[in-house]
PDB file of C-alpha atoms and ligand atoms in Angstrom:
ATOM      1  CA  MET A 129       1.384  -1.206  19.794  1.00 93.00           C
ATOM      2  CA  ASN A 130       2.624  -4.354  21.048  1.00 96.00           C
ATOM      3  CA  LEU A 131       2.669  -7.819  19.168  1.00 97.00           C
ATOM      4  CA  GLU A 132      -0.310  -9.178  20.988  1.00 97.00           C
ATOM      5  CA  GLN A 133      -2.245  -6.197  19.775  1.00 97.00           C
ATOM      6  CA  LEU A 134      -0.982  -6.173  16.194  1.00 98.00           C
ATOM      7  CA  GLN A 135      -1.906  -9.898  16.177  1.00 97.00           C
ATOM      8  CA  GLU A 136      -5.351  -9.450  17.617  1.00 98.00           C
ATOM      9  CA  VAL A 137      -6.183  -6.650  15.214  1.00 98.00           C
ATOM     10  CA  THR A 138      -4.854  -8.251  12.403  1.00 98.00           C
ATOM     11  CA  GLU A 139      -7.353 -11.391  12.945  1.00 98.00           C
ATOM     12  CA  LYS A 140     -10.073  -8.878  13.309  1.00 98.00           C
ATOM     13  CA  VAL A 141      -9.138  -7.265   9.871  1.00 98.00           C
ATOM     14  CA  ASN A 142      -8.673 -10.617   8.245  1.00 98.00           C
ATOM     15  CA  LEU A 143     -12.240 -11.557   9.230  1.00 98.00           C
ATOM     16  CA  TYR A 144     -13.526  -8.140   8.118  1.00 98.00           C
ATOM     17  CA  ILE A 145     -12.041  -8.311   4.421  1.00 98.00           C
ATOM     18  CA  LEU A 146     -12.937 -11.944   4.063  1.00 98.00           C
ATOM     19  CA  GLY A 147     -16.578 -10.674   4.556  1.00 97.00           C
ATOM     20  CA  MET A 148     -15.967  -7.676   2.355  1.00 96.00           C
ATOM     21  CA  LEU A 149     -13.856  -8.415  -0.675  1.00 98.00           C
ATOM     22  CA  PRO A 150     -14.368 -10.866  -3.598  1.00 98.00           C
ATOM     23  CA  PRO A 151     -12.153 -13.867  -3.144  1.00 98.00           C
ATOM     24  CA  PHE A 152      -9.531 -12.611  -5.837  1.00 97.00           C
ATOM     25  CA  ARG A 153      -9.134  -9.374  -3.868  1.00 98.00           C
ATOM     26  CA  TYR A 154      -8.838 -11.370  -0.567  1.00 98.00           C
ATOM     27  CA  LYS A 155      -6.093 -13.585  -2.066  1.00 98.00           C
ATOM     28  CA  HIS A 156      -4.248 -10.650  -3.343  1.00 98.00           C
ATOM     29  CA  SER A 157      -4.354  -9.171   0.148  1.00 98.00           C
ATOM     30  CA  VAL A 158      -2.891 -12.359   1.682  1.00 98.00           C
ATOM     31  CA  ARG A 159       0.015 -12.493  -0.726  1.00 98.00           C
ATOM     32  CA  VAL A 160       0.796  -8.807  -0.314  1.00 98.00           C
ATOM     33  CA  ALA A 161       0.804  -9.256   3.560  1.00 98.00           C
ATOM     34  CA  VAL A 162       2.971 -12.340   3.297  1.00 98.00           C
ATOM     35  CA  LEU A 163       5.417 -10.585   0.801  1.00 98.00           C
ATOM     36  CA  ALA A 164       5.503  -7.604   3.218  1.00 98.00           C
ATOM     37  CA  ARG A 165       6.082  -9.817   6.141  1.00 98.00           C
ATOM     38  CA  ASP A 166       9.242 -11.255   4.552  1.00 98.00           C
ATOM     39  CA  LEU A 167      10.428  -7.764   3.299  1.00 98.00           C
ATOM     40  CA  CYS A 168      10.215  -6.429   6.855  1.00 98.00           C
ATOM     41  CA  ALA A 169      12.066  -9.291   8.240  1.00 98.00           C
ATOM     42  CA  ARG A 170      14.885  -8.352   5.704  1.00 98.00           C
ATOM     43  CA  PHE A 171      14.790  -4.819   6.193  1.00 98.00           C
ATOM     44  CA  ALA A 172      14.574  -4.456   9.866  1.00 97.00           C
ATOM     45  CA  VAL A 173      10.826  -3.579  10.108  1.00 98.00           C
ATOM     46  CA  GLU A 174       8.495  -5.308  12.571  1.00 98.00           C
ATOM     47  CA  PRO A 175       7.209  -8.210  10.524  1.00 98.00           C
ATOM     48  CA  ALA A 176       3.754  -8.024  12.305  1.00 98.00           C
ATOM     49  CA  LYS A 177       3.302  -4.445  10.899  1.00 98.00           C
ATOM     50  CA  GLY A 178       4.032  -5.674   7.468  1.00 98.00           C
ATOM     51  CA  TYR A 179       1.530  -8.410   7.757  1.00 98.00           C
ATOM     52  CA  LEU A 180      -1.289  -6.217   9.205  1.00 98.00           C
ATOM     53  CA  ALA A 181      -0.585  -3.398   6.782  1.00 98.00           C
ATOM     54  CA  GLY A 182      -0.546  -5.937   3.892  1.00 98.00           C
ATOM     55  CA  ILE A 183      -3.790  -7.623   4.767  1.00 98.00           C
ATOM     56  CA  ALA A 184      -5.440  -4.102   5.614  1.00 98.00           C
ATOM     57  CA  HIS A 185      -4.390  -1.996   2.450  1.00 98.00           C
ATOM     58  CA  ASP A 186      -7.245  -2.851   0.130  1.00 98.00           C
ATOM     59  CA  MET A 187      -9.923  -3.160   2.858  1.00 98.00           C
ATOM     60  CA  CYS A 188     -12.024  -0.450   1.451  1.00 98.00           C
ATOM     61  CA  LYS A 189     -11.659  -1.493  -2.255  1.00 98.00           C
ATOM     62  CA  THR A 190     -15.367  -2.252  -2.517  1.00 97.00           C
ATOM     63  CA  ALA A 191     -16.643   0.880  -0.945  1.00 97.00           C
ATOM     64  CA  GLN A 192     -18.917   3.330  -2.807  1.00 97.00           C
ATOM     65  CA  ASP A 193     -17.658   6.671  -4.135  1.00 97.00           C
ATOM     66  CA  GLU A 194     -19.725   8.693  -1.822  1.00 96.00           C
ATOM     67  CA  TRP A 195     -18.451   6.915   1.459  1.00 97.00           C
ATOM     68  CA  LEU A 196     -14.877   7.042   0.350  1.00 97.00           C
ATOM     69  CA  LEU A 197     -15.115  10.885  -0.435  1.00 96.00           C
ATOM     70  CA  ASN A 198     -16.875  11.452   2.880  1.00 94.00           C
ATOM     71  CA  MET A 199     -13.933   9.231   4.756  1.00 94.00           C
ATOM     72  CA  ALA A 200     -11.097  10.913   2.916  1.00 93.00           C
ATOM     73  CA  GLU A 201     -12.331  14.463   4.168  1.00 89.00           C
ATOM     74  CA  LYS A 202     -11.421  13.508   7.573  1.00 93.00           C
ATOM     75  CA  ASP A 203      -7.668  13.113   7.103  1.00 92.00           C
ATOM     76  CA  GLY A 204      -7.043  16.880   6.378  1.00 91.00           C
ATOM     77  CA  ALA A 205      -5.326  16.335   3.031  1.00 92.00           C
ATOM     78  CA  LYS A 206      -6.863  17.941  -0.207  1.00 93.00           C
ATOM     79  CA  LEU A 207      -8.287  15.935  -2.562  1.00 94.00           C
ATOM     80  CA  THR A 208      -6.119  15.789  -5.736  1.00 93.00           C
ATOM     81  CA  GLY A 209      -7.625  15.849  -9.226  1.00 92.00           C
ATOM     82  CA  ILE A 210      -6.876  12.301  -9.859  1.00 93.00           C
ATOM     83  CA  GLU A 211      -8.637  11.472  -6.914  1.00 95.00           C
ATOM     84  CA  LYS A 212     -11.702  13.734  -7.536  1.00 93.00           C
ATOM     85  CA  SER A 213     -12.036  12.237 -11.115  1.00 93.00           C
ATOM     86  CA  LYS A 214     -11.787   8.458  -9.639  1.00 95.00           C
ATOM     87  CA  PRO A 215     -12.822   8.425  -5.980  1.00 97.00           C
ATOM     88  CA  ALA A 216     -12.068   4.492  -5.850  1.00 97.00           C
ATOM     89  CA  LEU A 217      -8.488   5.673  -5.695  1.00 97.00           C
ATOM     90  CA  LEU A 218      -9.363   6.944  -2.122  1.00 97.00           C
ATOM     91  CA  HIS A 219      -9.548   3.539  -0.736  1.00 98.00           C
ATOM     92  CA  GLY A 220      -5.984   3.923   0.778  1.00 98.00           C
ATOM     93  CA  ARG A 221      -6.758   6.799   2.550  1.00 98.00           C
ATOM     94  CA  ALA A 222     -10.241   5.522   3.816  1.00 98.00           C
ATOM     95  CA  ALA A 223      -8.652   2.518   4.944  1.00 98.00           C
ATOM     96  CA  ALA A 224      -6.185   4.109   7.034  1.00 98.00           C
ATOM     97  CA  LEU A 225      -9.122   6.093   8.896  1.00 98.00           C
ATOM     98  CA  LEU A 226     -11.250   3.070   9.062  1.00 98.00           C
ATOM     99  CA  LEU A 227      -8.310   1.109  10.981  1.00 98.00           C
ATOM    100  CA  ALA A 228      -7.914   4.019  13.339  1.00 98.00           C
ATOM    101  CA  GLU A 229     -11.447   4.711  14.235  1.00 97.00           C
ATOM    102  CA  ASP A 230     -12.974   1.264  14.182  1.00 97.00           C
ATOM    103  CA  PHE A 231      -9.845  -1.061  14.657  1.00 98.00           C
ATOM    104  CA  GLN A 232      -8.184   0.962  17.378  1.00 96.00           C
ATOM    105  CA  VAL A 233      -5.011   0.984  15.121  1.00 98.00           C
ATOM    106  CA  THR A 234      -2.735   3.528  16.496  1.00 97.00           C
ATOM    107  CA  ASP A 235       0.582   2.783  14.906  1.00 98.00           C
ATOM    108  CA  PRO A 236       1.469   5.768  12.714  1.00 98.00           C
ATOM    109  CA  SER A 237       3.612   3.829  10.410  1.00 98.00           C
ATOM    110  CA  VAL A 238       1.021   1.023   9.724  1.00 98.00           C
ATOM    111  CA  LEU A 239      -1.584   3.786   9.081  1.00 98.00           C
ATOM    112  CA  ASN A 240       0.577   5.608   6.746  1.00 98.00           C
ATOM    113  CA  ALA A 241       1.849   2.693   4.749  1.00 98.00           C
ATOM    114  CA  VAL A 242      -2.101   2.078   4.001  1.00 98.00           C
ATOM    115  CA  ARG A 243      -2.651   5.639   3.408  1.00 98.00           C
ATOM    116  CA  TYR A 244       0.023   5.928   0.916  1.00 98.00           C
ATOM    117  CA  HIS A 245      -0.164   2.611  -0.835  1.00 98.00           C
ATOM    118  CA  THR A 246      -1.652   3.792  -4.157  1.00 97.00           C
ATOM    119  CA  PHE A 247       0.346   6.815  -4.829  1.00 96.00           C
ATOM    120  CA  GLY A 248       3.341   6.849  -2.586  1.00 97.00           C
ATOM    121  CA  SER A 249       4.265   9.841  -0.732  1.00 97.00           C
ATOM    122  CA  PRO A 250       7.583  11.907  -0.156  1.00 95.00           C
ATOM    123  CA  ASP A 251       7.214  11.334   3.567  1.00 94.00           C
ATOM    124  CA  ILE A 252       6.749   7.595   3.279  1.00 97.00           C
ATOM    125  CA  ASP A 253       8.952   5.481   5.669  1.00 98.00           C
ATOM    126  CA  ASP A 254      10.410   1.917   5.292  1.00 98.00           C
ATOM    127  CA  LEU A 255       7.285   0.043   6.326  1.00 98.00           C
ATOM    128  CA  GLY A 256       5.307   2.390   3.568  1.00 98.00           C
ATOM    129  CA  LYS A 257       7.919   1.474   0.745  1.00 98.00           C
ATOM    130  CA  ILE A 258       7.526  -2.103   1.785  1.00 98.00           C
ATOM    131  CA  ILE A 259       3.684  -2.071   1.265  1.00 98.00           C
ATOM    132  CA  TYR A 260       4.069  -0.022  -1.789  1.00 98.00           C
ATOM    133  CA  VAL A 261       6.316  -2.487  -3.336  1.00 98.00           C
ATOM    134  CA  ALA A 262       4.288  -5.818  -2.174  1.00 98.00           C
ATOM    135  CA  ASP A 263       1.193  -4.505  -3.645  1.00 98.00           C
ATOM    136  CA  LYS A 264       2.804  -4.061  -6.766  1.00 97.00           C
ATOM    137  CA  ILE A 265       4.900  -7.088  -7.163  1.00 96.00           C
ATOM    138  CA  GLU A 266       3.124  -9.839  -5.110  1.00 96.00           C
ATOM    139  CA  PRO A 267       3.927 -13.202  -6.877  1.00 94.00           C
ATOM    140  CA  LYS A 268       0.403 -13.338  -8.683  1.00 93.00           C
ATOM    141  CA  ARG A 269       0.484  -9.986 -10.242  1.00 91.00           C
ATOM    142  CA  PRO A 270       0.262 -10.372 -13.924  1.00 85.00           C
ATOM    143  CA  ASP A 271       2.653  -8.563 -16.546  1.00 84.00           C
ATOM    144  CA  ILE A 272       5.706  -8.567 -14.530  1.00 90.00           C
ATOM    145  CA  ASP A 273       8.945  -9.963 -16.333  1.00 90.00           C
ATOM    146  CA  PRO A 274       9.975 -12.744 -13.573  1.00 92.00           C
ATOM    147  CA  VAL A 275      13.619 -11.864 -14.076  1.00 94.00           C
ATOM    148  CA  LEU A 276      12.911  -8.263 -13.554  1.00 93.00           C
ATOM    149  CA  ARG A 277      10.841  -9.153 -10.704  1.00 94.00           C
ATOM    150  CA  GLU A 278      13.648 -11.394  -9.174  1.00 95.00           C
ATOM    151  CA  ARG A 279      16.101  -8.318  -9.680  1.00 96.00           C
ATOM    152  CA  MET A 280      14.034  -6.078  -7.819  1.00 96.00           C
ATOM    153  CA  LEU A 281      13.492  -8.531  -5.009  1.00 96.00           C
ATOM    154  CA  SER A 282      17.244  -8.952  -4.573  1.00 96.00           C
ATOM    155  CA  SER A 283      17.983  -5.292  -4.299  1.00 97.00           C
ATOM    156  CA  ASP A 284      18.266  -3.084  -1.347  1.00 97.00           C
ATOM    157  CA  LEU A 285      15.033  -1.338  -0.260  1.00 98.00           C
ATOM    158  CA  ASP A 286      15.519   1.985  -2.137  1.00 97.00           C
ATOM    159  CA  THR A 287      16.696   0.651  -5.008  1.00 97.00           C
ATOM    160  CA  MET A 288      13.820  -1.862  -5.223  1.00 98.00           C
ATOM    161  CA  THR A 289      11.147   0.737  -4.594  1.00 98.00           C
ATOM    162  CA  ILE A 290      12.811   2.951  -7.284  1.00 98.00           C
ATOM    163  CA  MET A 291      12.480  -0.197  -9.640  1.00 97.00           C
ATOM    164  CA  VAL A 292       8.854  -0.768  -8.777  1.00 97.00           C
ATOM    165  CA  MET A 293       8.059   3.029  -9.315  1.00 97.00           C
ATOM    166  CA  GLU A 294       9.755   3.267 -12.516  1.00 96.00           C
ATOM    167  CA  MET A 295       7.768   0.284 -13.780  1.00 95.00           C
ATOM    168  CA  THR A 296       4.507   1.653 -12.406  1.00 94.00           C
ATOM    169  CA  ILE A 297       5.111   4.747 -14.001  1.00 95.00           C
ATOM    170  CA  SER A 298       5.914   3.378 -17.524  1.00 93.00           C
ATOM    171  CA  TYR A 299       2.771   1.253 -17.224  1.00 92.00           C
ATOM    172  CA  LEU A 300       0.587   4.296 -16.413  1.00 92.00           C
ATOM    173  CA  ALA A 301       2.355   5.939 -19.468  1.00 92.00           C
ATOM    174  CA  ALA A 302       1.459   3.381 -21.663  1.00 93.00           C
ATOM    175  CA  LYS A 303      -2.129   3.629 -20.684  1.00 93.00           C
ATOM    176  CA  GLY A 304      -2.027   7.176 -21.226  1.00 94.00           C
ATOM    177  CA  LYS A 305      -2.716   7.807 -17.646  1.00 92.00           C
ATOM    178  CA  LYS A 306      -1.710  10.470 -15.429  1.00 91.00           C
ATOM    179  CA  VAL A 307       1.150  10.074 -12.616  1.00 95.00           C
ATOM    180  CA  ALA A 308       0.272  11.440  -9.176  1.00 95.00           C
ATOM    181  CA  LYS A 309       2.367  14.418  -7.864  1.00 95.00           C
ATOM    182  CA  ASN A 310       3.129  12.463  -4.727  1.00 96.00           C
ATOM    183  CA  THR A 311       4.426   9.441  -6.929  1.00 97.00           C
ATOM    184  CA  LYS A 312       6.770  11.680  -8.868  1.00 96.00           C
ATOM    185  CA  LEU A 313       7.790  13.511  -5.513  1.00 97.00           C
ATOM    186  CA  MET A 314       8.571  10.167  -3.709  1.00 97.00           C
ATOM    187  CA  LEU A 315      10.655   8.775  -6.732  1.00 97.00           C
ATOM    188  CA  GLN A 316      12.698  12.081  -6.921  1.00 97.00           C
ATOM    189  CA  HIS A 317      13.027  11.998  -3.194  1.00 95.00           C
ATOM    190  CA  LEU A 318      14.643   8.500  -3.265  1.00 97.00           C
ATOM    191  CA  GLN A 319      16.626   9.062  -6.158  1.00 95.00           C
ATOM    192  CA  GLU A 320      18.318  12.156  -4.656  1.00 93.00           C
ATOM    193  CA  GLY A 321      18.863   9.893  -1.512  1.00 88.00           C
ATOM    194  CA  LYS A 322      20.811   7.556  -3.679  1.00 79.00           C
ATOM    195  CA  ASN A 323      22.865  10.168  -5.353  1.00 75.00           C
ATOM    196  CA  LYS A 324      24.193  11.424  -2.008  1.00 68.00           C
TER     197      LYS A 324
HETATM  198 FE1  LIG B 162      -4.966  -0.601  -3.374  1.00 51.74          FE
HETATM  199 FE1  LIG B 163      -3.623  -3.976  -3.530  1.00 51.74          FE
END
């Protein structure tokens, strides 16, 4: 997709989420988009793709369980136990499909970044890491120590992603929640890459 196409679809998605999401979620999406655009510029990824994936990542957050389950069936991946127990967690997979079907987004990196933003994936690329990170440490996310956040943001992309994942995993552990297999695999993959 060229820059003009990316900007055109970004405008459409922006209007769509303005109508669909409650104001707090809309504002979160914009903050994720802005942070993702900045990180893309720093890590040699097209910033317009970061903005689009950021603005789109939660576009299906208000969808009903039944619709999410129907949508997610179409991407060919099995439903995990965690997704079955809480279909709202399919909102990333559903958004990637909606972007492809109704918004003519063809860029696989943008689609995968949206698809993987909740759990991550061992197959994730740099844009995917950026959206994963931006979603979890955008400036208004509560409960993040500002010093830790600054340390994360001043690291290289893989170190930053590892730090954010470790924070997310300990947060889940503290709440007694399960960590998805893809999250564990992605973290392992990143750590192995660093030890090479
Ligand atoms: Fe999300
Ligand atoms: Fe989000």
